[in-house]
Coordinates of C-alpha atoms and ligand atoms in Angstrom, one line a residue:
M1 CA 11.6 -22.3 -0.2
A2 CA 13.3 -19.0 -0.5
E3 CA 10.9 -16.1 -0.4
A4 CA 11.8 -14.8 -3.8
E5 CA 11.3 -18.2 -5.4
R6 CA 8.0 -18.6 -3.6
H7 CA 6.9 -15.2 -4.9
E8 CA 7.9 -16.1 -8.4
E9 CA 5.9 -19.3 -8.3
I10 CA 2.8 -17.3 -7.1
R11 CA 3.3 -14.6 -9.7
A12 CA 3.7 -17.1 -12.5
G13 CA 0.6 -19.1 -11.4
V14 CA -1.6 -16.0 -11.0
R15 CA -0.4 -14.6 -14.3
A16 CA -1.2 -17.8 -16.1
L17 CA -4.7 -17.8 -14.7
C18 CA -5.2 -14.1 -15.5
A19 CA -4.0 -14.7 -19.1
Q20 CA -7.3 -16.5 -19.6
F21 CA -9.1 -13.3 -18.4
P22 CA -7.4 -10.5 -20.4
P23 CA -8.2 -6.8 -20.1
A24 CA -10.9 -7.3 -22.8
Y25 CA -12.8 -9.6 -20.4
F26 CA -12.8 -7.0 -17.6
R27 CA -13.7 -4.2 -20.1
D28 CA -16.7 -6.1 -21.2
I29 CA -17.7 -6.8 -17.6
D30 CA -17.2 -3.1 -16.7
Q31 CA -19.4 -2.0 -19.6
R32 CA -22.2 -4.3 -18.6
R33 CA -21.7 -3.5 -14.9
A34 CA -21.6 -7.3 -14.4
Y35 CA -19.7 -9.4 -11.8
P36 CA -16.6 -11.3 -13.0
E37 CA -18.2 -14.5 -12.0
A38 CA -16.0 -16.8 -14.2
F39 CA -12.8 -15.1 -13.1
V40 CA -13.7 -15.3 -9.4
A41 CA -14.7 -19.0 -9.8
A42 CA -11.4 -19.8 -11.5
L43 CA -9.4 -18.0 -8.9
T44 CA -11.2 -19.9 -6.1
K45 CA -10.8 -23.2 -7.9
A46 CA -7.1 -22.7 -8.2
G47 CA -7.0 -22.0 -4.5
W48 CA -5.6 -18.4 -4.7
L49 CA -8.5 -16.9 -2.7
A50 CA -7.8 -19.4 0.2
A51 CA -4.2 -18.1 0.5
L52 CA -4.8 -16.9 4.1
I53 CA -6.8 -19.9 5.3
P54 CA -4.7 -22.1 7.5
Q55 CA -3.8 -25.5 5.9
D56 CA -5.7 -27.4 8.7
Y57 CA -8.8 -25.8 7.2
G58 CA -8.1 -26.6 3.6
G59 CA -6.3 -23.3 2.7
A60 CA -2.8 -22.5 1.6
G61 CA -1.7 -21.2 5.0
L62 CA 0.2 -18.4 3.5
G63 CA 0.8 -14.9 4.9
V64 CA -0.5 -11.4 3.9
R65 CA 2.8 -11.0 2.0
E66 CA 1.8 -13.8 -0.4
A67 CA -1.9 -12.9 -0.4
S68 CA -0.9 -9.4 -1.5
V69 CA 1.2 -10.8 -4.3
V70 CA -1.9 -12.6 -5.7
M71 CA -3.9 -9.4 -5.6
E72 CA -1.1 -7.3 -7.1
E73 CA -0.8 -9.7 -10.0
I74 CA -4.5 -9.5 -10.8
N75 CA -4.3 -5.7 -11.1
R76 CA -1.0 -5.8 -12.9
S77 CA -2.5 -8.0 -15.6
G78 CA -5.2 -5.5 -16.3
G79 CA -7.9 -7.0 -14.1
N80 CA -9.7 -5.7 -11.0
A81 CA -9.1 -7.5 -7.8
G82 CA -11.7 -5.3 -6.1
A83 CA -14.3 -7.8 -7.2
C84 CA -12.9 -10.4 -4.7
H85 CA -10.3 -8.8 -2.4
G86 CA -12.8 -9.0 0.5
Q87 CA -12.4 -12.7 0.7
M88 CA -8.7 -12.2 1.5
Y89 CA -8.8 -9.7 4.3
N90 CA -12.1 -10.8 5.9
M91 CA -10.4 -14.2 6.2
S92 CA -7.8 -12.8 8.5
T93 CA -10.5 -11.5 10.9
L94 CA -12.2 -14.9 11.0
A95 CA -9.0 -16.9 11.2
R96 CA -7.5 -14.8 14.0
H97 CA -10.6 -14.1 16.1
G98 CA -13.2 -16.7 15.3
S99 CA -13.9 -19.6 17.7
A100 CA -12.7 -23.1 16.9
E101 CA -16.3 -24.0 16.1
Q102 CA -16.7 -21.1 13.7
K103 CA -13.5 -21.8 11.9
A104 CA -14.3 -25.5 11.6
R105 CA -17.8 -24.7 10.3
Y106 CA -16.9 -22.1 7.7
L107 CA -13.2 -22.0 6.7
P108 CA -13.1 -25.4 4.9
R109 CA -16.2 -24.5 2.9
I110 CA -14.8 -21.1 2.1
A111 CA -11.5 -22.7 1.0
S112 CA -13.3 -25.1 -1.3
G113 CA -15.4 -22.3 -2.8
E114 CA -18.7 -23.6 -1.5
L115 CA -19.1 -20.4 0.5
R116 CA -18.0 -16.9 -0.2
L117 CA -17.0 -14.4 2.6
Q118 CA -16.6 -11.3 0.4
S119 CA -18.4 -8.6 2.5
M120 CA -17.8 -6.5 5.5
G121 CA -20.4 -4.1 6.8
V122 CA -19.0 -1.1 8.7
T123 CA -19.8 2.2 7.1
E124 CA -23.0 4.0 8.0
P125 CA -24.6 7.1 6.3
T126 CA -24.6 9.3 9.4
A127 CA -21.4 8.2 11.1
G128 CA -19.2 8.2 7.9
T129 CA -15.5 8.1 8.7
D130 CA -16.3 8.3 12.5
T131 CA -16.8 4.6 12.9
T132 CA -17.3 4.8 16.7
A133 CA -20.5 6.9 16.0
I134 CA -22.3 4.0 14.3
T135 CA -25.8 3.4 15.5
T136 CA -26.7 0.0 14.0
F137 CA -27.6 -1.9 17.2
A138 CA -27.6 -5.6 18.0
A139 CA -29.7 -6.3 21.1
R140 CA -29.2 -9.6 22.9
K141 CA -32.5 -11.6 23.2
G142 CA -31.8 -15.0 24.7
D143 CA -29.8 -17.0 22.2
R144 CA -30.1 -14.4 19.4
Y145 CA -29.2 -10.8 18.7
V146 CA -31.8 -8.6 17.0
V147 CA -30.2 -6.1 14.7
N148 CA -31.7 -2.8 13.6
G149 CA -30.1 0.0 11.6
Q150 CA -28.5 1.0 8.3
K151 CA -25.3 0.6 6.5
V152 CA -24.0 2.2 3.2
W153 CA -21.4 1.3 0.6
I154 CA -21.3 -2.3 1.6
S155 CA -19.6 -4.2 -1.3
R156 CA -20.1 -7.6 -2.9
V157 CA -23.2 -8.4 -0.8
Q158 CA -25.0 -9.8 -3.9
H159 CA -22.0 -12.1 -4.6
S160 CA -21.3 -13.3 -1.1
D161 CA -22.8 -15.9 1.2
L162 CA -21.4 -14.4 4.4
M163 CA -20.8 -10.9 5.7
I164 CA -18.9 -9.6 8.7
L165 CA -21.0 -7.0 10.4
L166 CA -20.0 -4.4 13.0
A167 CA -22.8 -3.3 15.3
R168 CA -23.1 -1.6 18.6
T169 CA -24.0 -3.9 21.5
T170 CA -23.8 -1.1 24.1
P171 CA -25.0 2.5 23.2
L172 CA -22.2 5.0 22.8
A173 CA -23.5 7.1 25.7
E174 CA -22.9 4.1 28.1
V175 CA -19.3 3.2 27.2
R176 CA -16.1 4.4 28.9
K177 CA -14.1 4.5 25.6
K178 CA -15.8 5.3 22.3
S179 CA -14.3 2.2 20.7
D180 CA -15.8 -0.1 23.4
G181 CA -19.3 -1.6 23.1
M182 CA -19.2 -2.7 19.4
S183 CA -19.3 -6.4 18.3
L184 CA -18.5 -8.3 15.2
F185 CA -21.0 -10.9 13.7
L186 CA -20.9 -13.3 10.9
V187 CA -24.2 -12.8 9.0
D188 CA -25.4 -15.6 6.8
L189 CA -26.7 -13.6 3.9
R190 CA -28.5 -16.6 2.4
E191 CA -30.8 -16.6 5.4
A192 CA -30.8 -12.8 6.1
V193 CA -31.7 -11.2 2.8
G194 CA -35.5 -10.6 2.7
K195 CA -35.8 -11.7 6.3
G196 CA -34.7 -8.6 8.2
L197 CA -32.1 -7.4 5.7
D198 CA -33.0 -5.4 2.7
V199 CA -30.2 -4.7 0.0
R200 CA -30.4 -1.8 -2.4
P201 CA -27.6 -1.4 -5.0
I202 CA -25.8 1.9 -5.4
A203 CA -24.9 2.9 -9.0
N204 CA -21.4 4.3 -9.0
M205 CA -18.4 5.4 -11.0
V206 CA -16.5 2.1 -10.9
N207 CA -17.9 -1.4 -11.6
H208 CA -17.9 -2.1 -7.9
E209 CA -21.0 -3.9 -6.6
T210 CA -21.9 -1.9 -3.6
N211 CA -25.1 -1.4 -1.6
E212 CA -27.2 0.2 1.0
L213 CA -28.3 -2.2 3.7
F214 CA -31.4 -1.8 5.9
F215 CA -31.7 -4.0 9.0
Q216 CA -35.1 -4.4 10.5
N217 CA -35.2 -7.0 13.4
L218 CA -32.7 -9.2 11.7
E219 CA -32.0 -12.2 14.0
I220 CA -28.4 -13.5 14.3
P221 CA -27.7 -16.5 16.5
V222 CA -25.4 -15.8 19.4
E223 CA -22.9 -18.4 18.1
N224 CA -22.3 -16.1 15.1
R225 CA -20.7 -13.4 17.2
I226 CA -17.0 -13.3 16.5
G227 CA -15.0 -13.1 19.8
E228 CA -16.1 -11.3 22.9
E229 CA -19.1 -9.0 23.0
G230 CA -18.0 -5.3 23.0
R231 CA -14.5 -5.9 21.6
G232 CA -15.4 -6.0 17.9
F233 CA -13.7 -2.7 17.0
R234 CA -10.3 -4.1 18.2
Y235 CA -10.7 -7.2 16.1
L236 CA -11.8 -5.1 13.2
L237 CA -8.7 -2.9 13.4
D238 CA -6.5 -5.9 13.2
G239 CA -8.2 -7.1 10.0
L240 CA -8.1 -3.6 8.6
N241 CA -4.3 -3.6 8.7
A242 CA -4.4 -6.7 6.5
E243 CA -6.9 -4.9 4.2
R244 CA -4.7 -1.8 3.9
A245 CA -1.6 -3.9 3.0
I246 CA -3.5 -5.9 0.5
I247 CA -5.1 -2.8 -1.1
A248 CA -1.6 -1.2 -1.2
A249 CA -0.5 -4.2 -3.3
E250 CA -3.4 -3.8 -5.6
C251 CA -2.4 -0.1 -6.1
I252 CA 1.2 -1.3 -6.8
G253 CA -0.2 -3.7 -9.4
D254 CA -2.2 -0.9 -11.0
G255 CA 0.8 1.4 -10.9
Y256 CA 3.0 -1.1 -12.8
W257 CA 0.2 -1.7 -15.3
F258 CA 0.0 2.0 -16.1
I259 CA 3.8 2.4 -16.4
D260 CA 4.1 -0.6 -18.7
K261 CA 1.2 0.6 -20.8
V262 CA 2.4 4.2 -21.2
T263 CA 6.0 3.2 -21.7
R264 CA 5.0 0.9 -24.6
Y265 CA 2.7 3.5 -26.1
A266 CA 5.2 6.3 -25.8
S267 CA 7.8 4.2 -27.6
E268 CA 5.5 3.4 -30.4
R269 CA 3.4 6.6 -30.9
V270 CA 5.1 8.8 -33.5
V271 CA 4.3 12.5 -33.6
F272 CA 6.5 15.3 -35.1
G273 CA 8.5 12.5 -36.8
R274 CA 9.7 10.8 -33.6
P275 CA 8.3 8.6 -30.8
I276 CA 6.7 10.8 -28.1
G277 CA 8.8 8.9 -25.5
K278 CA 11.9 10.5 -27.0
N279 CA 10.9 13.8 -25.4
Q280 CA 12.0 14.5 -21.9
G281 CA 8.7 16.2 -21.2
V282 CA 7.1 12.8 -21.6
Q283 CA 9.9 10.7 -20.1
F284 CA 10.3 12.5 -16.8
P285 CA 6.8 12.3 -15.5
I286 CA 6.8 8.6 -16.3
A287 CA 10.1 8.1 -14.6
E288 CA 8.9 10.0 -11.6
A289 CA 5.7 8.0 -11.3
Y290 CA 7.7 4.8 -11.6
M291 CA 10.0 5.8 -8.7
E292 CA 7.0 6.5 -6.5
I293 CA 5.6 3.1 -7.1
E294 CA 8.9 1.4 -6.3
A295 CA 9.2 3.4 -3.1
A296 CA 5.6 2.7 -2.0
N297 CA 6.3 -1.0 -2.8
L298 CA 9.0 -1.1 -0.1
M299 CA 6.5 0.2 2.5
R300 CA 3.9 -2.4 1.3
F301 CA 6.3 -5.3 2.0
K302 CA 7.3 -3.8 5.4
A303 CA 3.7 -3.6 6.4
C304 CA 3.0 -7.2 5.2
D305 CA 6.1 -8.6 7.0
L306 CA 5.1 -6.9 10.3
F307 CA 1.6 -8.2 10.0
D308 CA 2.7 -11.7 9.3
A309 CA 5.1 -11.6 12.3
G310 CA 2.2 -10.6 14.5
K311 CA 3.8 -7.3 15.3
P312 CA 2.1 -3.9 15.5
C313 CA 1.8 -2.5 11.9
G314 CA -0.9 0.2 12.1
A315 CA 1.4 2.9 11.0
E316 CA 3.1 0.9 8.2
A317 CA -0.2 -0.5 6.8
N318 CA -1.7 3.0 6.7
M319 CA 1.4 4.5 5.2
A320 CA 1.7 1.7 2.6
K321 CA -1.9 2.1 1.5
H322 CA -1.6 5.9 1.3
L323 CA 1.7 6.0 -0.6
A324 CA 0.6 3.2 -3.0
A325 CA -2.8 4.8 -3.7
K326 CA -1.1 8.1 -4.4
A327 CA 1.6 6.5 -6.6
S328 CA -0.9 4.5 -8.6
W329 CA -3.0 7.6 -9.1
E330 CA 0.0 9.6 -10.3
A331 CA 0.8 6.7 -12.7
A332 CA -2.8 6.7 -13.9
N333 CA -2.7 10.4 -14.7
V334 CA 0.6 10.1 -16.6
C335 CA -0.7 7.1 -18.5
L336 CA -3.9 8.9 -19.5
Q337 CA -2.1 12.1 -20.4
F338 CA 0.4 10.5 -22.7
H339 CA -2.2 8.4 -24.5
G340 CA -3.7 11.7 -25.6
G341 CA -7.2 11.3 -26.9
F342 CA -6.8 7.5 -27.0
G343 CA -6.6 7.4 -23.2
F344 CA -10.3 8.2 -23.2
A345 CA -11.2 5.3 -25.6
S346 CA -12.6 2.3 -23.6
E347 CA -10.7 -0.2 -25.8
Y348 CA -7.3 1.0 -24.4
D349 CA -8.5 0.1 -20.8
V350 CA -6.7 3.2 -19.5
E351 CA -9.9 5.1 -18.6
R352 CA -11.3 2.0 -16.8
K353 CA -8.2 1.4 -14.8
F354 CA -8.0 5.2 -14.1
R355 CA -11.5 5.0 -12.5
E356 CA -10.7 1.8 -10.6
T357 CA -7.5 3.1 -9.0
R358 CA -9.0 6.5 -8.1
L359 CA -11.3 4.7 -5.6
Y360 CA -8.4 3.8 -3.3
Q361 CA -7.9 7.4 -2.2
V362 CA -11.4 7.3 -0.7
A363 CA -12.1 3.6 0.2
P364 CA -11.5 1.6 2.2
I365 CA -10.1 4.6 4.1
S366 CA -9.8 8.2 3.0
T367 CA -6.5 9.9 2.7
N368 CA -7.2 12.5 5.5
Q369 CA -8.0 9.7 8.0
I370 CA -4.6 8.2 7.3
L371 CA -2.8 11.6 7.6
A372 CA -4.6 12.2 10.9
Y373 CA -3.6 8.7 12.1
I374 CA 0.1 9.4 11.4
A375 CA 0.0 12.9 12.9
E376 CA -1.5 11.6 16.1
H377 CA -0.3 8.1 16.6
V378 CA 3.2 8.3 15.1
L379 CA 4.1 12.0 15.5
G380 CA 2.3 12.6 18.8
L381 CA 0.5 15.7 17.6
Q382 CA -2.8 16.6 19.3
R383 CA -5.9 14.6 18.4
S384 CA -7.9 16.5 15.8
F385 CA -11.2 14.7 16.1
Ligands
FAD401 C1 -17.1 1.9 -4.0 C2 -17.0 1.9 -2.5 C3 -17.0 0.7 -1.9 C4 -17.0 0.7 -0.5 N1 -17.0 -0.6 0.2 C5 -17.2 -0.6 1.5 C6 -17.4 -1.8 2.2 O1 -17.5 -2.9 1.6 N2 -17.7 -1.8 3.5 C7 -17.7 -0.7 4.3 O2 -17.9 -0.7 5.5 N3 -17.5 0.5 3.7 C8 -17.2 0.6 2.3 N4 -17.0 1.8 1.7 C9 -17.1 3.1 2.5 C10 -15.7 3.8 2.6 O3 -14.9 3.1 3.5 C11 -16.1 5.2 3.0 O4 -16.7 5.9 1.9 C12 -14.9 6.0 3.4 O5 -14.3 5.4 4.6 C13 -15.2 7.4 3.7 O6 -16.4 7.6 4.5 P1 -17.6 8.6 4.0 O7 -17.9 8.2 2.6 O8 -18.7 8.5 4.9 O9 -16.9 10.0 4.0 P2 -17.1 11.1 5.2 O10 -16.8 10.6 6.5 O11 -18.4 11.8 4.9 O12 -15.9 12.1 4.8 C14 -16.0 12.9 3.5 C15 -14.6 13.5 3.3 O13 -14.3 14.4 4.4 C16 -13.0 14.0 5.0 N5 -13.1 14.2 6.4 C17 -14.1 13.8 7.3 N6 -13.8 14.2 8.6 C18 -12.6 14.8 8.5 C19 -11.8 15.5 9.5 N7 -12.1 15.5 10.8 N8 -10.6 16.0 9.0 C20 -10.3 16.0 7.7 N9 -11.0 15.4 6.8 C21 -12.2 14.9 7.1 C22 -12.9 12.5 4.7 O14 -11.5 12.1 4.7 C23 -13.5 12.4 3.3 O15 -12.5 12.8 2.3 C24 -17.0 1.9 0.3 C25 -17.0 3.1 -0.4 C26 -17.0 3.1 -1.8 C27 -17.0 4.5 -2.5

């Protein structure tokens, strides 16, 4: 099937599902700081969250390009894909680097919705952006690893069955390269919570279920290690490129939502005897924000296509996420501004989407880290940290 046709089919399918969960549904969930359980269940049942799972394991066997279209449409319809996007990009880590046994054990059950793999535990309170400085340690003891340490800002743990965990298996002082000596594990949260893993929710600005994690002698069977010991950071980077491209698409979806919303409002709101959208002072910032979304969207598809072709895409994935997050934030500001006071009223959904899209300049990677990556790895400037 031609790519455009396939996209249209995906867009139409996701839109039809999202129509059953209008902005009012997400507004209510946001106000109650609840989890959009019914929405995530419907999305899973319809097979959309299994987009990246190979067909042999019960998934749709699609690429990041198509997965990103699913996530874009959720945000474009006024929803918040942040409640379930982990399931998309975590899948690419397991599908690409998991053993045949791990894939056979987990992927079909994730595809059917029996299990959720929504969480990824990387960030630590003391290491912050400097991931190689993490200290959570997994010590090998026979056929198990024993994990001790702490993580922060780990999302969707309370609504997931499985979590991908990054831990040191060799202390930083003993490795040749800082990125060596870290390993990835699949943690079965159903067994771990309360038995070596303590979860403490963090109240935050967005309705984003996120937590502090405390590991105290948590035991993980050796067969739950993903790939080789010590190479976890490399596997993680690969999955992070998928994450960046997918988050870029969510920002693009937000961006179009803001532009549609403000364009409609500006055409209808009459002040000084004419629609506010007749004034160039209102039109131009909206037009500018729209152009930036369109431009960022090109980089988003470039990153997706490189990833799907198995080609290096670190620069493009980072640039796509950065440009899309900036563009959606610009569109959010314009949308809020031209709704005047009504932009602050919850019933318009603008203030909620404004908060939701703001997150993407900080998480999953902050803007400065992307700028440093481009300066160093693309432009060849000196390493700054
Ligand atoms: C709602 C939410 C959900 C999250 N979910 C997850 C999750 O599921 N899993 C997970 O592992 N993490 C998650 N995170 C963590 C997120 O990835 C980090 O917050 C983010 O990477 C920044 O790290 P930090 O907060 O420690 O900031 P810090 O490292 O403390 O940095 C603070 C600021 O200083 C800047 N800065 C730091 N060093 C430099 C430098 N050398 N040069 C220039 N600027 C610098 C940073 O760019 C940043 O703006 C989440 C965060 C939030 C807020």
